[in-house]
């Protein structure tokens, strides 16, 4: 879509070249801004000599030297060949359900009660009990034990399933979750093509295998875009990376239990909001008297473009980052803690760890340039009124989440079932070729 500036801006009173540059920039931004709203797993890349996150002594991947060569991404990373896959997914699945935020809670009282409670093991492990090679028998096993498996998922927050040959291919993976009686839904960001589709007919999306993001640590997050949240997820390994690439999970109830009470109450009272995209507008500082006229025009028109494309709520704000004028897309304020919609138990439900620019930069430094729409993806987190969260508080969140992270090294055919309202997920950095995928559920 092309938007032209009102004729009054072409008056001789103003610099014609500045008007032309502003018009061109507006046209370009109007055509690409909707692709900038990506999930927390699709964040900007930066580079450092080593990217690592430690958790309970588990080994992590350390880069021995900076990555100098340009990473070559695949065709699907730039949207090539995705039209048919997306169409097949849309014919098969309904949209991601709306987020169930529930009613307000007494955060301090709920945390105090949680700190006295003994939580069940996390995660629950399930191994092929009979080591059956017959795929039909494995499918029947899931069908006969679906009530137990889904009950364990609700109790423990995650179930790791190992040594089943059935899930080594997308078709068998689909047979598994259908045997459990789960209903797949579209990705929360399907409307903006935020994630490649592996197999639309089998409801399978890719789980961040992009080569240019191999050295990018995916912070811990629940899969949501504010307005929409998946209920459950099944993450599958079709091929593990040669080094690293572990799937990582963390129990939101344990995180809530371990956070400092005064910080958690303050965050709950003030709410939080995320910026999901940041568009550079440095040229605005050169427009002189045009700037106060152009800024509201750009903000309004970009808001119109986004509203026509995405099916989740965002608000456009002007800001200044590192001295440069930018426009950011912010989600509405939301609480960091909710009651689980099924169990009624309180849990941390917040993507600070993945979205915070402070934490992300501390983890990753500067990484190779990425490709496609993700070039525009820059997230950050603020209090609900837009003011910054103190660095010490962000570091406290990082410390608590690291303490509770569980690294899951998945082999071919392994699956991790996740209760998305309770359990956060992420991914370690890796070397080689990684083929992990995910299906979301209502």
Short mmCIF file of C-alpha atoms in Angstrom, two decimals:
data_model
loop_
_atom_site.label_atom_id
_atom_site.label_comp_id
_atom_site.label_asym_id
_atom_site.label_seq_id
_atom_site.Cartn_x
_atom_site.Cartn_y
_atom_site.Cartn_z
CA UNK A 1 0.00 0.00 0.00
CA UNK A 2 1.29 3.41 -0.90
CA UNK A 3 0.46 6.46 1.19
CA UNK A 4 1.11 9.99 -0.09
CA UNK A 5 1.66 12.99 2.15
CA UNK A 6 -1.04 15.68 2.02
CA UNK A 7 -0.46 18.32 -0.67
CA UNK A 8 0.05 21.01 1.96
CA UNK A 9 3.40 19.43 2.82
CA UNK A 10 4.62 20.23 -0.68
CA UNK A 11 4.42 23.95 -0.06
CA UNK A 12 7.43 26.03 -1.07
CA UNK A 13 7.78 26.84 2.61
CA UNK A 14 9.41 23.45 3.15
CA UNK A 15 12.40 21.68 1.65
CA UNK A 16 11.11 19.62 -1.28
CA UNK A 17 13.82 16.98 -0.90
CA UNK A 18 12.88 16.37 2.71
CA UNK A 19 9.26 15.96 1.71
CA UNK A 20 10.25 13.49 -0.99
CA UNK A 21 12.41 11.49 1.42
CA UNK A 22 9.60 11.44 3.96
CA UNK A 23 7.11 10.26 1.33
CA UNK A 24 9.40 7.50 0.12
CA UNK A 25 10.11 6.37 3.68
CA UNK A 26 6.40 6.28 4.46
CA UNK A 27 5.70 4.18 1.37
CA UNK A 28 8.42 1.69 2.28
CA UNK A 29 7.42 1.47 5.93
CA UNK A 30 3.79 0.98 5.04
CA UNK A 31 4.71 -2.04 2.96
CA UNK A 32 7.00 -3.76 5.46
CA UNK A 33 5.96 -2.74 8.96
CA UNK A 34 3.40 -5.50 9.36
CA UNK A 35 6.12 -8.12 9.02
CA UNK A 36 7.92 -6.76 12.05
CA UNK A 37 5.58 -8.17 14.66
CA UNK A 38 7.27 -11.47 15.42
CA UNK A 39 7.14 -13.68 18.48
CA UNK A 40 9.71 -13.55 21.22
CA UNK A 41 11.69 -16.25 19.55
CA UNK A 42 12.24 -13.96 16.54
CA UNK A 43 14.47 -11.25 17.93
CA UNK A 44 17.30 -9.18 16.44
CA UNK A 45 20.71 -10.78 16.22
CA UNK A 46 23.90 -9.41 17.70
CA UNK A 47 27.44 -10.80 17.90
CA UNK A 48 29.88 -11.87 20.60
CA UNK A 49 32.84 -14.23 20.89
CA UNK A 50 30.72 -16.51 23.01
CA UNK A 51 27.06 -16.92 23.68
CA UNK A 52 26.11 -18.97 26.69
CA UNK A 53 23.56 -19.41 29.42
CA UNK A 54 24.33 -21.63 32.40
CA UNK A 55 21.78 -23.61 34.35
CA UNK A 56 22.47 -25.96 37.23
CA UNK A 57 25.83 -26.95 35.84
CA UNK A 58 24.51 -28.18 32.50
CA UNK A 59 26.86 -27.81 29.56
CA UNK A 60 26.20 -24.98 27.18
CA UNK A 61 27.61 -24.02 23.81
CA UNK A 62 30.58 -21.63 23.81
CA UNK A 63 31.72 -20.07 20.57
CA UNK A 64 35.49 -20.22 20.27
CA UNK A 65 35.70 -17.20 17.96
CA UNK A 66 33.44 -14.54 16.49
CA UNK A 67 31.33 -15.57 13.52
CA UNK A 68 32.85 -13.71 10.56
CA UNK A 69 31.18 -15.38 7.60
CA UNK A 70 27.72 -14.35 6.50
CA UNK A 71 25.15 -16.96 7.45
CA UNK A 72 23.22 -18.33 4.47
CA UNK A 73 19.54 -18.66 5.28
CA UNK A 74 17.13 -20.96 3.48
CA UNK A 75 14.43 -20.04 1.01
CA UNK A 76 11.63 -20.55 3.53
CA UNK A 77 13.32 -18.13 5.92
CA UNK A 78 12.53 -15.39 3.41
CA UNK A 79 9.00 -16.63 2.73
CA UNK A 80 9.73 -18.46 -0.53
CA UNK A 81 7.41 -21.40 -1.17
CA UNK A 82 5.32 -20.61 1.91
CA UNK A 83 2.08 -19.57 0.19
CA UNK A 84 0.84 -23.12 -0.41
CA UNK A 85 1.91 -24.31 3.04
CA UNK A 86 0.16 -21.40 4.74
CA UNK A 87 -2.97 -21.98 2.69
CA UNK A 88 -3.02 -25.65 3.69
CA UNK A 89 -2.62 -24.68 7.35
CA UNK A 90 -5.48 -22.18 7.12
CA UNK A 91 -7.80 -24.80 5.63
CA UNK A 92 -6.92 -27.25 8.39
CA UNK A 93 -6.87 -25.10 11.54
CA UNK A 94 -8.80 -22.39 13.34
CA UNK A 95 -7.11 -19.21 14.65
CA UNK A 96 -5.16 -19.24 17.90
CA UNK A 97 -7.59 -18.71 20.83
CA UNK A 98 -7.86 -15.46 22.73
CA UNK A 99 -5.76 -15.06 25.88
CA UNK A 100 -7.51 -15.91 29.13
CA UNK A 101 -6.15 -13.25 31.51
CA UNK A 102 -8.71 -14.04 34.23
CA UNK A 103 -9.54 -11.80 37.17
CA UNK A 104 -7.09 -9.87 39.32
CA UNK A 105 -5.48 -11.77 42.18
CA UNK A 106 -3.91 -10.98 45.55
CA UNK A 107 -0.37 -11.43 44.26
CA UNK A 108 1.43 -11.30 47.62
CA UNK A 109 -0.93 -13.78 49.28
CA UNK A 110 -0.79 -16.18 46.33
CA UNK A 111 2.99 -16.09 46.27
CA UNK A 112 3.21 -16.69 50.03
CA UNK A 113 0.97 -19.74 49.71
CA UNK A 114 2.99 -21.00 46.76
CA UNK A 115 6.22 -20.69 48.73
CA UNK A 116 4.82 -23.08 51.32
CA UNK A 117 3.65 -25.62 48.75
CA UNK A 118 5.59 -28.62 47.48
CA UNK A 119 5.45 -28.62 43.69
CA UNK A 120 5.42 -31.83 41.61
CA UNK A 121 8.46 -32.88 39.60
CA UNK A 122 9.22 -30.85 36.49
CA UNK A 123 9.21 -32.07 33.79
CA UNK A 124 7.54 -35.49 33.69
CA UNK A 125 9.42 -38.08 31.60
CA UNK A 126 7.67 -40.72 29.48
CA UNK A 127 9.67 -43.41 27.67
CA UNK A 128 8.31 -45.94 25.20
CA UNK A 129 7.36 -48.61 27.79
CA UNK A 130 7.65 -51.66 25.59
CA UNK A 131 10.24 -50.33 23.15
CA UNK A 132 7.75 -51.08 20.41
CA UNK A 133 8.97 -50.70 16.82
CA UNK A 134 5.48 -51.02 15.33
CA UNK A 135 4.16 -47.50 14.58
CA UNK A 136 0.51 -48.53 14.78
CA UNK A 137 1.10 -49.99 18.24
CA UNK A 138 2.73 -46.73 19.37
CA UNK A 139 -0.22 -44.73 18.08
CA UNK A 140 -2.57 -47.05 19.93
CA UNK A 141 -0.50 -46.58 23.10
CA UNK A 142 -1.11 -42.84 22.97
CA UNK A 143 -4.80 -43.35 22.31
CA UNK A 144 -5.20 -45.73 25.26
CA UNK A 145 -3.17 -43.56 27.65
CA UNK A 146 -4.31 -40.10 26.58
CA UNK A 147 -6.15 -39.30 29.83
CA UNK A 148 -3.08 -40.18 31.91
CA UNK A 149 -0.70 -38.24 29.66
CA UNK A 150 -2.87 -35.11 29.57
CA UNK A 151 -3.40 -35.33 33.33
CA UNK A 152 0.39 -35.51 33.83
CA UNK A 153 0.78 -32.51 31.53
CA UNK A 154 -1.60 -30.46 33.68
CA UNK A 155 0.00 -31.64 36.93
CA UNK A 156 3.65 -31.25 35.97
CA UNK A 157 3.50 -28.53 33.30
CA UNK A 158 5.56 -30.48 30.73
CA UNK A 159 5.93 -34.09 29.55
CA UNK A 160 9.07 -35.27 27.73
CA UNK A 161 8.35 -38.28 25.49
CA UNK A 162 11.32 -40.36 24.33
CA UNK A 163 12.18 -43.35 22.12
CA UNK A 164 9.03 -43.32 19.99
CA UNK A 165 9.75 -43.89 16.29
CA UNK A 166 6.24 -42.68 15.42
CA UNK A 167 7.18 -39.01 15.74
CA UNK A 168 10.27 -39.05 13.50
CA UNK A 169 8.24 -37.72 10.56
CA UNK A 170 5.54 -35.00 10.37
CA UNK A 171 2.85 -37.53 9.48
CA UNK A 172 3.58 -39.71 12.51
CA UNK A 173 3.91 -36.66 14.74
CA UNK A 174 0.38 -35.69 13.67
CA UNK A 175 -0.88 -39.21 14.42
CA UNK A 176 0.49 -38.90 17.97
CA UNK A 177 -1.25 -35.65 18.92
CA UNK A 178 -4.48 -36.68 17.23
CA UNK A 179 -4.41 -39.90 19.27
CA UNK A 180 -4.19 -37.70 22.37
CA UNK A 181 -7.34 -35.89 21.24
CA UNK A 182 -5.72 -32.45 20.94
CA UNK A 183 -6.98 -29.86 18.42
CA UNK A 184 -4.36 -27.87 16.53
CA UNK A 185 -4.61 -24.12 15.93
CA UNK A 186 -2.80 -21.55 13.83
CA UNK A 187 0.36 -19.85 15.10
CA UNK A 188 -0.41 -16.69 17.14
CA UNK A 189 1.50 -14.73 14.49
CA UNK A 190 0.18 -16.60 11.47
CA UNK A 191 -1.45 -13.40 10.16
CA UNK A 192 1.98 -11.80 9.68
CA UNK A 193 3.85 -14.97 8.64
CA UNK A 194 6.09 -14.74 11.68
CA UNK A 195 7.14 -18.42 11.52
CA UNK A 196 7.77 -20.74 8.52
CA UNK A 197 5.30 -23.59 8.02
CA UNK A 198 7.01 -26.98 7.74
CA UNK A 199 3.87 -28.87 6.70
CA UNK A 200 0.54 -27.08 6.47
CA UNK A 201 -1.40 -30.30 5.94
CA UNK A 202 0.12 -31.73 9.15
CA UNK A 203 -0.18 -28.49 11.18
CA UNK A 204 3.60 -28.27 11.76
CA UNK A 205 5.51 -24.99 12.16
CA UNK A 206 9.28 -24.53 12.36
CA UNK A 207 10.89 -23.97 15.78
CA UNK A 208 13.67 -21.41 15.14
CA UNK A 209 16.21 -23.34 13.06
CA UNK A 210 17.23 -20.39 10.89
CA UNK A 211 21.02 -20.52 10.23
CA UNK A 212 21.54 -16.80 10.90
CA UNK A 213 20.00 -17.32 14.35
CA UNK A 214 22.10 -20.32 15.33
CA UNK A 215 24.21 -18.23 17.72
CA UNK A 216 21.19 -16.42 19.14
CA UNK A 217 19.92 -17.66 22.51
CA UNK A 218 16.12 -17.77 22.49
CA UNK A 219 15.03 -16.38 25.86
CA UNK A 220 12.37 -18.03 27.99
CA UNK A 221 8.80 -17.14 27.01
CA UNK A 222 5.20 -18.27 26.84
CA UNK A 223 3.86 -18.36 23.28
CA UNK A 224 1.51 -15.39 23.12
CA UNK A 225 0.98 -12.02 21.48
CA UNK A 226 -1.07 -10.45 24.28
CA UNK A 227 -4.43 -10.91 22.63
CA UNK A 228 -3.86 -14.52 21.57
CA UNK A 229 -2.28 -17.45 23.42
CA UNK A 230 -1.99 -21.14 22.59
CA UNK A 231 -3.16 -23.52 25.34
CA UNK A 232 -0.69 -26.31 24.72
CA UNK A 233 2.23 -27.07 22.42
CA UNK A 234 4.11 -30.14 21.18
CA UNK A 235 7.75 -29.56 20.24
CA UNK A 236 9.36 -32.32 18.15
CA UNK A 237 12.90 -33.10 17.03
CA UNK A 238 13.29 -34.32 13.45
CA UNK A 239 17.07 -33.81 13.58
CA UNK A 240 19.17 -32.53 16.46
CA UNK A 241 21.98 -30.05 15.89
CA UNK A 242 25.56 -31.34 15.76
CA UNK A 243 26.39 -29.23 18.83
CA UNK A 244 24.04 -27.49 21.27
CA UNK A 245 20.52 -26.47 20.28
CA UNK A 246 18.91 -27.96 23.39
CA UNK A 247 15.25 -27.19 23.95
CA UNK A 248 14.82 -25.38 27.28
CA UNK A 249 11.80 -25.19 29.58
CA UNK A 250 11.06 -23.44 32.88
CA UNK A 251 8.14 -23.86 35.29
CA UNK A 252 6.26 -20.57 35.76
CA UNK A 253 5.05 -21.63 39.21
CA UNK A 254 8.62 -22.17 40.40
CA UNK A 255 9.67 -18.84 38.94
CA UNK A 256 6.85 -17.06 40.76
CA UNK A 257 7.78 -18.86 43.96
CA UNK A 258 11.43 -17.71 43.80
CA UNK A 259 11.00 -14.04 42.83
CA UNK A 260 11.45 -11.36 45.50
CA UNK A 261 8.00 -10.57 46.96
CA UNK A 262 8.43 -6.78 46.87
CA UNK A 263 9.55 -6.85 43.24
CA UNK A 264 6.75 -9.19 42.15
CA UNK A 265 4.09 -7.07 43.86
CA UNK A 266 5.50 -3.87 42.35
CA UNK A 267 5.54 -5.40 38.88
CA UNK A 268 2.00 -6.70 39.33
CA UNK A 269 0.73 -3.31 40.51
CA UNK A 270 2.37 -1.37 37.70
CA UNK A 271 1.80 -4.00 34.97
CA UNK A 272 4.14 -4.45 32.02
CA UNK A 273 4.04 -3.78 28.32
CA UNK A 274 6.22 -5.03 25.49
CA UNK A 275 7.48 -3.39 22.34
CA UNK A 276 7.45 -5.95 19.54
CA UNK A 277 8.96 -3.91 16.73
CA UNK A 278 11.13 -0.86 16.29
CA UNK A 279 11.30 1.08 13.04
CA UNK A 280 14.30 3.41 12.52
CA UNK A 281 13.24 7.00 11.83
CA UNK A 282 16.56 8.84 12.04
CA UNK A 283 15.70 10.92 9.00
CA UNK A 284 12.98 12.63 11.04
CA UNK A 285 15.60 14.64 12.90
CA UNK A 286 16.57 16.25 9.58
CA UNK A 287 13.08 17.38 8.60
CA UNK A 288 13.26 20.61 10.58
CA UNK A 289 9.84 22.30 10.79
CA UNK A 290 8.26 19.27 9.12
CA UNK A 291 8.96 17.01 12.12
CA UNK A 292 5.97 17.97 14.31
CA UNK A 293 3.71 17.61 11.27
CA UNK A 294 5.15 14.32 9.98
CA UNK A 295 5.32 12.45 13.28
CA UNK A 296 1.56 12.23 13.93
CA UNK A 297 0.94 11.48 10.24
CA UNK A 298 3.46 8.61 10.21
CA UNK A 299 2.20 7.24 13.50
CA UNK A 300 -1.44 7.27 12.36
CA UNK A 301 -0.79 5.76 8.95
CA UNK A 302 1.43 3.01 10.29
CA UNK A 303 -1.23 2.25 12.87
CA UNK A 304 -3.83 1.92 10.10
CA UNK A 305 -1.61 -0.42 8.08
CA UNK A 306 -0.92 -2.62 11.10
CA UNK A 307 -4.58 -2.75 12.14
CA UNK A 308 -5.57 -3.91 8.66
CA UNK A 309 -3.06 -6.76 8.71
CA UNK A 310 -2.58 -8.13 12.23
CA UNK A 311 -5.22 -9.63 14.50
CA UNK A 312 -3.63 -8.59 17.80
CA UNK A 313 -3.49 -5.26 19.57
CA UNK A 314 -0.56 -2.85 19.24
CA UNK A 315 -0.08 0.86 19.83
CA UNK A 316 2.47 3.02 18.02
CA UNK A 317 4.80 5.26 20.07
CA UNK A 318 7.61 7.64 19.19
CA UNK A 319 10.81 7.11 21.16
CA UNK A 320 14.54 7.78 21.03
CA UNK A 321 16.97 4.85 21.26
CA UNK A 322 20.75 5.37 21.31
CA UNK A 323 20.13 8.95 20.20
CA UNK A 324 18.11 7.91 17.14
CA UNK A 325 14.45 8.69 16.57
CA UNK A 326 12.40 5.49 16.28
CA UNK A 327 8.76 4.46 16.28
CA UNK A 328 7.88 1.43 18.39
CA UNK A 329 4.88 -0.90 18.42
CA UNK A 330 3.78 -1.64 21.99
CA UNK A 331 1.35 -4.25 23.25
CA UNK A 332 -1.24 -3.06 25.80
CA UNK A 333 -0.31 -3.33 29.52
CA UNK A 334 -0.66 -6.83 31.00
CA UNK A 335 -0.10 -8.54 34.36
CA UNK A 336 3.02 -10.70 34.91
CA UNK A 337 1.09 -13.26 36.98
CA UNK A 338 -2.26 -14.95 36.25
CA UNK A 339 -4.38 -17.85 37.44
CA UNK A 340 -4.05 -20.87 35.21
CA UNK A 341 -7.33 -21.11 33.24
CA UNK A 342 -7.71 -24.84 34.01
CA UNK A 343 -6.17 -25.40 37.45
CA UNK A 344 -6.84 -21.97 38.96
CA UNK A 345 -3.31 -21.95 40.41
CA UNK A 346 -1.17 -18.79 40.13
CA UNK A 347 1.78 -18.80 37.76
CA UNK A 348 4.34 -16.45 36.23
CA UNK A 349 3.09 -15.67 32.71
CA UNK A 350 5.45 -13.06 31.37
CA UNK A 351 8.06 -12.73 28.59
CA UNK A 352 10.52 -10.35 30.26
CA UNK A 353 13.38 -12.83 29.87
CA UNK A 354 13.04 -13.04 26.09
CA UNK A 355 11.90 -9.49 25.34
CA UNK A 356 14.22 -7.38 27.51
CA UNK A 357 16.84 -5.62 25.38
CA UNK A 358 19.11 -5.39 28.44
CA UNK A 359 19.07 -9.14 29.06
CA UNK A 360 19.25 -10.00 25.38
CA UNK A 361 22.31 -7.81 24.80
CA UNK A 362 24.02 -9.23 27.90
CA UNK A 363 23.49 -12.77 26.54
CA UNK A 364 24.29 -12.27 22.89
CA UNK A 365 26.28 -9.14 22.29
CA UNK A 366 26.44 -8.74 18.48
CA UNK A 367 25.63 -11.63 16.15
CA UNK A 368 25.64 -12.03 12.35
CA UNK A 369 23.10 -10.10 10.34
CA UNK A 370 19.86 -11.94 9.78
CA UNK A 371 17.60 -11.88 6.72
CA UNK A 372 14.00 -11.22 5.82
CA UNK A 373 11.42 -9.48 7.98
CA UNK A 374 13.30 -10.24 11.19
CA UNK A 375 15.66 -7.36 10.45
CA UNK A 376 12.99 -5.07 11.91
CA UNK A 377 12.26 -7.15 14.99
CA UNK A 378 13.44 -5.36 18.11
CA UNK A 379 11.67 -6.04 21.35
CA UNK A 380 11.92 -4.51 24.82
CA UNK A 381 9.91 -4.41 28.02
CA UNK A 382 8.61 -1.53 30.15
CA UNK A 383 6.27 -0.87 33.03
CA UNK A 384 2.66 -0.42 31.98
CA UNK A 385 3.05 3.38 31.88
CA UNK A 386 6.01 3.07 29.49
CA UNK A 387 8.74 3.84 32.03
CA UNK A 388 11.84 1.59 32.09
CA UNK A 389 12.22 -1.34 34.46
CA UNK A 390 15.31 -1.04 36.65
CA UNK A 391 18.33 -3.04 35.45
CA UNK A 392 18.73 -4.67 38.88
CA UNK A 393 15.16 -5.98 38.64
CA UNK A 394 15.75 -7.34 35.14
CA UNK A 395 18.88 -9.09 36.36
CA UNK A 396 16.89 -10.59 39.24
CA UNK A 397 14.36 -12.03 36.77
CA UNK A 398 17.24 -13.45 34.74
CA UNK A 399 18.81 -15.04 37.82
CA UNK A 400 15.57 -16.69 38.94
CA UNK A 401 14.72 -18.00 35.48
CA UNK A 402 18.22 -19.37 34.96
CA UNK A 403 17.90 -21.20 38.25
CA UNK A 404 14.73 -22.87 37.04
CA UNK A 405 15.70 -23.65 33.43
CA UNK A 406 15.76 -27.31 32.40
CA UNK A 407 17.83 -28.18 29.31
CA UNK A 408 16.23 -30.99 27.29
CA UNK A 409 18.53 -32.65 24.76
CA UNK A 410 16.11 -34.10 22.23
CA UNK A 411 16.91 -36.91 19.80
CA UNK A 412 15.08 -37.71 16.58
CA UNK A 413 11.40 -38.42 17.32
CA UNK A 414 11.46 -37.03 20.88
CA UNK A 415 8.57 -34.72 21.79
CA UNK A 416 8.06 -32.26 24.62
CA UNK A 417 4.42 -31.50 25.48
CA UNK A 418 4.09 -28.08 27.11
CA UNK A 419 1.30 -26.41 29.08
CA UNK A 420 1.81 -22.97 27.59
CA UNK A 421 0.02 -21.04 30.36
CA UNK A 422 2.41 -22.47 32.93
CA UNK A 423 5.63 -23.47 31.16
CA UNK A 424 8.03 -21.16 29.34
CA UNK A 425 10.28 -22.42 26.58
CA UNK A 426 13.46 -21.32 24.80
CA UNK A 427 16.41 -22.68 22.82
CA UNK A 428 20.16 -22.84 23.29
CA UNK A 429 22.62 -21.68 20.62
CA UNK A 430 23.84 -24.36 18.23
CA UNK A 431 26.22 -25.42 15.47
CA UNK A 432 25.31 -27.44 12.39
CA UNK A 433 21.83 -28.18 11.07
CA UNK A 434 18.89 -28.26 13.44
CA UNK A 435 15.39 -29.42 12.47
CA UNK A 436 12.94 -28.95 15.32
CA UNK A 437 9.27 -28.16 14.83
CA UNK A 438 6.12 -27.38 16.79
CA UNK A 439 2.34 -27.74 16.65
CA UNK A 440 0.14 -25.40 18.69
CA UNK A 441 -3.15 -26.45 20.30
CA UNK A 442 -6.38 -24.83 21.40
#
